[in-house]
Structures are given as C-alpha cells and as structure tokens.
PDB file of C-alpha atoms in Angstrom:
ATOM      1  CA  CYS M 123     123.068 143.194  22.037  1.00  0.00           C
ATOM      2  CA  GLN M 124     126.364 141.598  21.208  1.00  0.00           C
ATOM      3  CA  ILE M 125     129.404 143.460  22.417  1.00  0.00           C
ATOM      4  CA  ARG M 126     132.310 142.392  20.317  1.00  0.00           C
ATOM      5  CA  LYS M 127     135.215 142.356  22.766  1.00  0.00           C
ATOM      6  CA  ASN M 128     137.818 143.017  20.118  1.00  0.00           C
ATOM      7  CA  ARG M 129     136.258 146.444  19.500  1.00  0.00           C
ATOM      8  CA  ARG M 130     136.563 149.392  21.867  1.00  0.00           C
ATOM      9  CA  PHE M 131     133.079 150.702  22.699  1.00  0.00           C
ATOM     10  CA  GLU M 132     133.050 154.304  23.798  1.00  0.00           C
ATOM     11  CA  LYS M 133     130.076 156.278  25.086  1.00  0.00           C
ATOM     12  CA  ARG M 134     130.341 159.487  23.048  1.00  0.00           C
ATOM     13  CA  PRO M 135     128.815 159.415  20.488  1.00  0.00           C
ATOM     14  CA  LEU M 136     126.810 156.280  21.177  1.00  0.00           C
ATOM     15  CA  LEU M 137     126.542 155.207  17.562  1.00  0.00           C
ATOM     16  CA  ALA M 138     129.484 156.837  15.854  1.00  0.00           C
ATOM     17  CA  PRO M 139     129.948 155.508  12.312  1.00  0.00           C
ATOM     18  CA  LYS M 140     133.264 153.827  13.152  1.00  0.00           C
ATOM     19  CA  GLN M 141     131.605 151.962  16.051  1.00  0.00           C
ATOM     20  CA  GLN M 142     128.449 150.762  14.295  1.00  0.00           C
ATOM     21  CA  ASP M 143     129.907 147.262  14.087  1.00  0.00           C
ATOM     22  CA  ALA M 144     130.685 147.084  17.823  1.00  0.00           C
ATOM     23  CA  VAL M 145     127.030 146.432  18.693  1.00  0.00           C
ATOM     24  CA  GLU M 146     124.481 144.291  16.895  1.00  0.00           C
ATOM     25  CA  TRP M 147     120.961 145.711  17.186  1.00  0.00           C
ATOM     26  CA  ILE M 148     118.251 143.110  16.676  1.00  0.00           C
ATOM     27  CA  SER M 149     114.680 144.164  16.035  1.00  0.00           C
ATOM     28  CA  ARG M 150     111.590 141.976  16.150  1.00  0.00           C
ATOM     29  CA  ILE M 151     112.290 138.372  15.223  1.00  0.00           C
ATOM     30  CA  PRO M 152     110.234 135.174  15.147  1.00  0.00           C
ATOM     31  CA  ARG M 153     109.982 133.424  18.522  1.00  0.00           C
ATOM     32  CA  ARG M 154     111.727 130.299  17.241  1.00  0.00           C
ATOM     33  CA  GLN M 155     114.896 132.307  16.600  1.00  0.00           C
ATOM     34  CA  VAL M 156     115.029 134.012  19.990  1.00  0.00           C
ATOM     35  CA  LEU M 157     116.400 131.068  21.966  1.00  0.00           C
ATOM     36  CA  GLU M 158     119.084 130.538  19.336  1.00  0.00           C
ATOM     37  CA  LEU M 159     120.194 134.160  19.670  1.00  0.00           C
ATOM     38  CA  TYR M 160     120.543 133.998  23.447  1.00  0.00           C
ATOM     39  CA  GLY M 161     123.409 131.550  23.028  1.00  0.00           C
ATOM     40  CA  GLN M 162     125.148 133.770  20.472  1.00  0.00           C
ATOM     41  CA  HIS M 163     125.199 137.072  22.363  1.00  0.00           C
ATOM     42  CA  GLU M 164     126.778 138.452  25.520  1.00  0.00           C
ATOM     43  CA  LEU M 165     124.197 140.936  26.756  1.00  0.00           C
ATOM     44  CA  LEU M 166     120.500 141.769  26.425  1.00  0.00           C
ATOM     45  CA  VAL M 167     119.533 145.445  26.322  1.00  0.00           C
ATOM     46  CA  PHE M 168     115.816 145.604  27.063  1.00  0.00           C
ATOM     47  CA  PRO M 169     114.655 149.243  27.349  1.00  0.00           C
ATOM     48  CA  SER M 170     110.928 148.455  27.479  1.00  0.00           C
ATOM     49  CA  LEU M 171     108.643 151.054  29.031  1.00  0.00           C
ATOM     50  CA  HIS M 172     105.632 148.744  29.318  1.00  0.00           C
ATOM     51  CA  ASP M 173     106.683 145.155  30.051  1.00  0.00           C
ATOM     52  CA  SER M 174     105.044 144.135  33.294  1.00  0.00           C
ATOM     53  CA  GLY M 175     106.177 140.507  33.352  1.00  0.00           C
ATOM     54  CA  GLY M 176     109.754 140.351  32.234  1.00  0.00           C
ATOM     55  CA  THR M 177     109.673 136.850  30.767  1.00  0.00           C
ATOM     56  CA  VAL M 178     112.341 137.768  28.222  1.00  0.00           C
ATOM     57  CA  ILE M 179     114.606 138.758  31.120  1.00  0.00           C
ATOM     58  CA  LEU M 180     114.285 135.318  32.714  1.00  0.00           C
ATOM     59  CA  GLU M 181     114.938 133.651  29.362  1.00  0.00           C
ATOM     60  CA  ALA M 182     118.148 135.659  28.963  1.00  0.00           C
ATOM     61  CA  PHE M 183     119.196 134.861  32.529  1.00  0.00           C
ATOM     62  CA  SER M 184     118.628 131.144  31.903  1.00  0.00           C
ATOM     63  CA  TYR M 185     121.365 131.387  29.247  1.00  0.00           C
ATOM     64  CA  GLY M 186     123.657 133.215  31.667  1.00  0.00           C
ATOM     65  CA  MET M 187     123.103 136.474  29.811  1.00  0.00           C
ATOM     66  CA  PRO M 188     123.195 139.684  31.865  1.00  0.00           C
ATOM     67  CA  VAL M 189     120.548 142.311  31.129  1.00  0.00           C
ATOM     68  CA  ILE M 190     120.403 146.095  30.936  1.00  0.00           C
ATOM     69  CA  CYS M 191     116.820 147.251  31.388  1.00  0.00           C
ATOM     70  CA  LEU M 192     114.778 150.139  32.704  1.00  0.00           C
ATOM     71  CA  ASN M 193     113.726 150.043  36.347  1.00  0.00           C
ATOM     72  CA  LEU M 194     110.069 149.670  35.384  1.00  0.00           C
ATOM     73  CA  GLY M 195     107.620 146.806  35.843  1.00  0.00           C
ATOM     74  CA  GLY M 196     108.831 143.227  35.984  1.00  0.00           C
ATOM     75  CA  PRO M 197     112.269 143.873  34.484  1.00  0.00           C
ATOM     76  CA  GLY M 198     113.020 146.441  37.185  1.00  0.00           C
ATOM     77  CA  VAL M 199     112.251 143.837  39.843  1.00  0.00           C
ATOM     78  CA  LEU M 200     114.169 140.993  38.227  1.00  0.00           C
ATOM     79  CA  VAL M 201     117.427 142.767  37.348  1.00  0.00           C
ATOM     80  CA  ASP M 202     119.883 143.921  39.988  1.00  0.00           C
ATOM     81  CA  SER M 203     123.561 144.837  39.900  1.00  0.00           C
ATOM     82  CA  SER M 204     124.668 141.235  40.388  1.00  0.00           C
ATOM     83  CA  CYS M 205     123.152 140.118  37.078  1.00  0.00           C
ATOM     84  CA  GLY M 206     122.955 143.284  35.001  1.00  0.00           C
ATOM     85  CA  ALA M 207     121.841 146.866  35.332  1.00  0.00           C
ATOM     86  CA  SER M 208     118.441 148.376  36.020  1.00  0.00           C
ATOM     87  CA  ILE M 209     118.343 151.993  34.830  1.00  0.00           C
ATOM     88  CA  ASP M 210     116.348 154.417  36.975  1.00  0.00           C
ATOM     89  CA  THR M 211     113.932 156.489  34.881  1.00  0.00           C
ATOM     90  CA  ASN M 212     112.211 158.394  37.667  1.00  0.00           C
ATOM     91  CA  GLY M 213     112.623 162.108  36.987  1.00  0.00           C
ATOM     92  CA  GLN M 214     115.144 161.416  34.221  1.00  0.00           C
ATOM     93  CA  SER M 215     115.009 162.928  30.748  1.00  0.00           C
ATOM     94  CA  PHE M 216     115.173 160.752  27.653  1.00  0.00           C
ATOM     95  CA  GLU M 217     118.774 161.842  27.130  1.00  0.00           C
ATOM     96  CA  GLN M 218     119.718 160.957  30.711  1.00  0.00           C
ATOM     97  CA  VAL M 219     118.243 157.480  30.334  1.00  0.00           C
ATOM     98  CA  VAL M 220     120.051 156.953  27.030  1.00  0.00           C
ATOM     99  CA  ASP M 221     123.305 158.140  28.644  1.00  0.00           C
ATOM    100  CA  ALA M 222     122.804 155.709  31.526  1.00  0.00           C
ATOM    101  CA  ILE M 223     122.269 152.821  29.100  1.00  0.00           C
ATOM    102  CA  ALA M 224     125.376 153.889  27.187  1.00  0.00           C
ATOM    103  CA  ASP M 225     127.370 154.013  30.447  1.00  0.00           C
ATOM    104  CA  GLU M 226     126.343 150.430  31.181  1.00  0.00           C
ATOM    105  CA  LEU M 227     127.267 149.306  27.662  1.00  0.00           C
ATOM    106  CA  VAL M 228     130.708 150.804  28.202  1.00  0.00           C
ATOM    107  CA  ARG M 229     130.985 149.111  31.618  1.00  0.00           C
ATOM    108  CA  PHE M 230     130.053 145.713  30.197  1.00  0.00           C
ATOM    109  CA  SER M 231     132.392 146.085  27.225  1.00  0.00           C
ATOM    110  CA  ARG M 232     135.308 146.748  29.576  1.00  0.00           C
ATOM    111  CA  MET M 233     134.735 143.827  31.936  1.00  0.00           C
ATOM    112  CA  SER M 234     137.603 141.441  32.412  1.00  0.00           C
ATOM    113  CA  ASP M 235     136.980 137.772  31.647  1.00  0.00           C
ATOM    114  CA  PRO M 236     136.597 136.907  35.376  1.00  0.00           C
ATOM    115  CA  GLU M 237     134.112 139.782  35.858  1.00  0.00           C
ATOM    116  CA  GLU M 238     132.132 138.678  32.837  1.00  0.00           C
ATOM    117  CA  GLN M 239     132.094 135.074  34.058  1.00  0.00           C
ATOM    118  CA  ALA M 240     130.882 136.178  37.513  1.00  0.00           C
ATOM    119  CA  ILE M 241     128.002 138.245  36.140  1.00  0.00           C
ATOM    120  CA  ARG M 242     127.009 135.412  33.783  1.00  0.00           C
ATOM    121  CA  GLU M 243     126.934 132.968  36.704  1.00  0.00           C
ATOM    122  CA  ALA M 244     124.876 135.437  38.753  1.00  0.00           C
ATOM    123  CA  ALA M 245     122.420 135.856  35.867  1.00  0.00           C
ATOM    124  CA  PHE M 246     121.975 132.095  35.638  1.00  0.00           C
ATOM    125  CA  ALA M 247     121.517 131.857  39.426  1.00  0.00           C
ATOM    126  CA  ARG M 248     118.938 134.666  39.295  1.00  0.00           C
ATOM    127  CA  ALA M 249     116.925 132.690  36.721  1.00  0.00           C
ATOM    128  CA  GLN M 250     116.894 129.715  39.094  1.00  0.00           C
ATOM    129  CA  GLN M 251     115.284 131.881  41.789  1.00  0.00           C
ATOM    130  CA  PHE M 252     112.247 132.198  39.524  1.00  0.00           C
ATOM    131  CA  SER M 253     111.891 128.576  38.408  1.00  0.00           C
ATOM    132  CA  LEU M 254     108.336 127.255  38.323  1.00  0.00           C
ATOM    133  CA  GLY M 255     108.877 124.867  41.234  1.00  0.00           C
ATOM    134  CA  ARG M 256     110.423 127.516  43.437  1.00  0.00           C
ATOM    135  CA  VAL M 257     107.796 130.161  42.671  1.00  0.00           C
ATOM    136  CA  ALA M 258     104.953 127.681  43.137  1.00  0.00           C
ATOM    137  CA  GLY M 259     106.433 126.597  46.477  1.00  0.00           C
ATOM    138  CA  GLN M 260     106.695 130.208  47.632  1.00  0.00           C
ATOM    139  CA  ALA M 261     103.108 130.891  46.567  1.00  0.00           C
ATOM    140  CA  TYR M 262     101.912 127.835  48.466  1.00  0.00           C
ATOM    141  CA  ALA M 263     103.791 128.938  51.583  1.00  0.00           C
ATOM    142  CA  TRP M 264     102.311 132.451  51.356  1.00  0.00           C
ATOM    143  CA  PHE M 265      98.769 131.135  50.954  1.00  0.00           C
ATOM    144  CA  ALA M 266      99.247 128.718  53.838  1.00  0.00           C
ATOM    145  CA  GLU M 267     100.605 131.531  56.007  1.00  0.00           C
ATOM    146  CA  MET M 268      97.617 133.737  55.183  1.00  0.00           C
ATOM    147  CA  GLN M 269      95.288 130.919  56.227  1.00  0.00           C
ATOM    148  CA  GLY M 270      97.253 130.312  59.407  1.00  0.00           C
ATOM    149  CA  ALA M 271      98.345 126.848  58.360  1.00  0.00           C
ATOM    150  CA  THR M 272     101.823 125.420  58.251  1.00  0.00           C
ATOM    151  CA  PRO M 273     103.035 124.565  54.735  1.00  0.00           C
ATOM    152  CA  SER M 274     103.622 120.898  54.081  1.00  0.00           C
ATOM    153  CA  PRO M 275     107.270 119.801  53.914  1.00  0.00           C
ATOM    154  CA  LYS M 276     108.812 119.512  50.458  1.00  0.00           C
TER     155      LYS M 276
END
C-alpha cells in the first residue's frame, strides 16, 4: 500500500471515489517484482487470515517498511506497535476489523516525517532480530539448554 502524502486519507468512507488515488492496491504479482515494489512504497497492508510464517512481513521490514496485519499466525507475532500495527481479530466482526485497518491507514498517513522515519528504522531493526544467523544462534542455545549443556561462545 502506498500512501501518497500529498493526499488527505480519511477513514469514512474507506474508498470514496475522490480518494481512490490516495492508496495503491496491488494484487498478486510475480515474485521477481515484489522486491522492487518494497522500495517504492511506504507501507505494507497484509490482512492474511492464514499465513503462519510471515516471510513477506520480514521482507517488508528489511526495506524499512512498516506493516499493518492481522494478529494471527506469524504476522501477529512479528508485528508490534514499534514497527507497524497488528489488528486484533478475536471476537471482532468483519466490519470492526476493516475499521481498525482503516484507522491505522489514517494514522500512518498523518505521521510527521520524524515519526515516519522512526517507524521505518524500527521496522528495519525488527527484521534484523530475525536474521538467519541470529535465529540459528538462538535455536542452538535453546537446544543446548534443553540438553543441559552450555552453548559454545560465538
């Protein structure tokens, strides 16, 4: 989702005709184009109900892109308020979830430049927490702890 800062994005109605050009909605695209798009957009809206891993979230974070997602599966674990927004769906109607996403779109569109820079930096830092080396090191430490051994120094 690209929020064009020169346009005022208001919540009601979410997709009013005069505001259609304030947000770019991208459907399924070839994998080779995805990485290119991360560098061209300000925000990823990822309302998946069934994504257990959240790889796309980490890809977005690695480009310093904050994410709005549902608090389900991997995305719900990866995204926090420092790097985006994780929308609670528990006990919420479809309309309530859509309203919550719209609220976050409004919040992001109204961020000052320093606020936007801070959330982008936090998104990038969050991606680093899940780098292969770091995750592998944590897994090794957990396995060593379970076996009662001391992990080897790095």
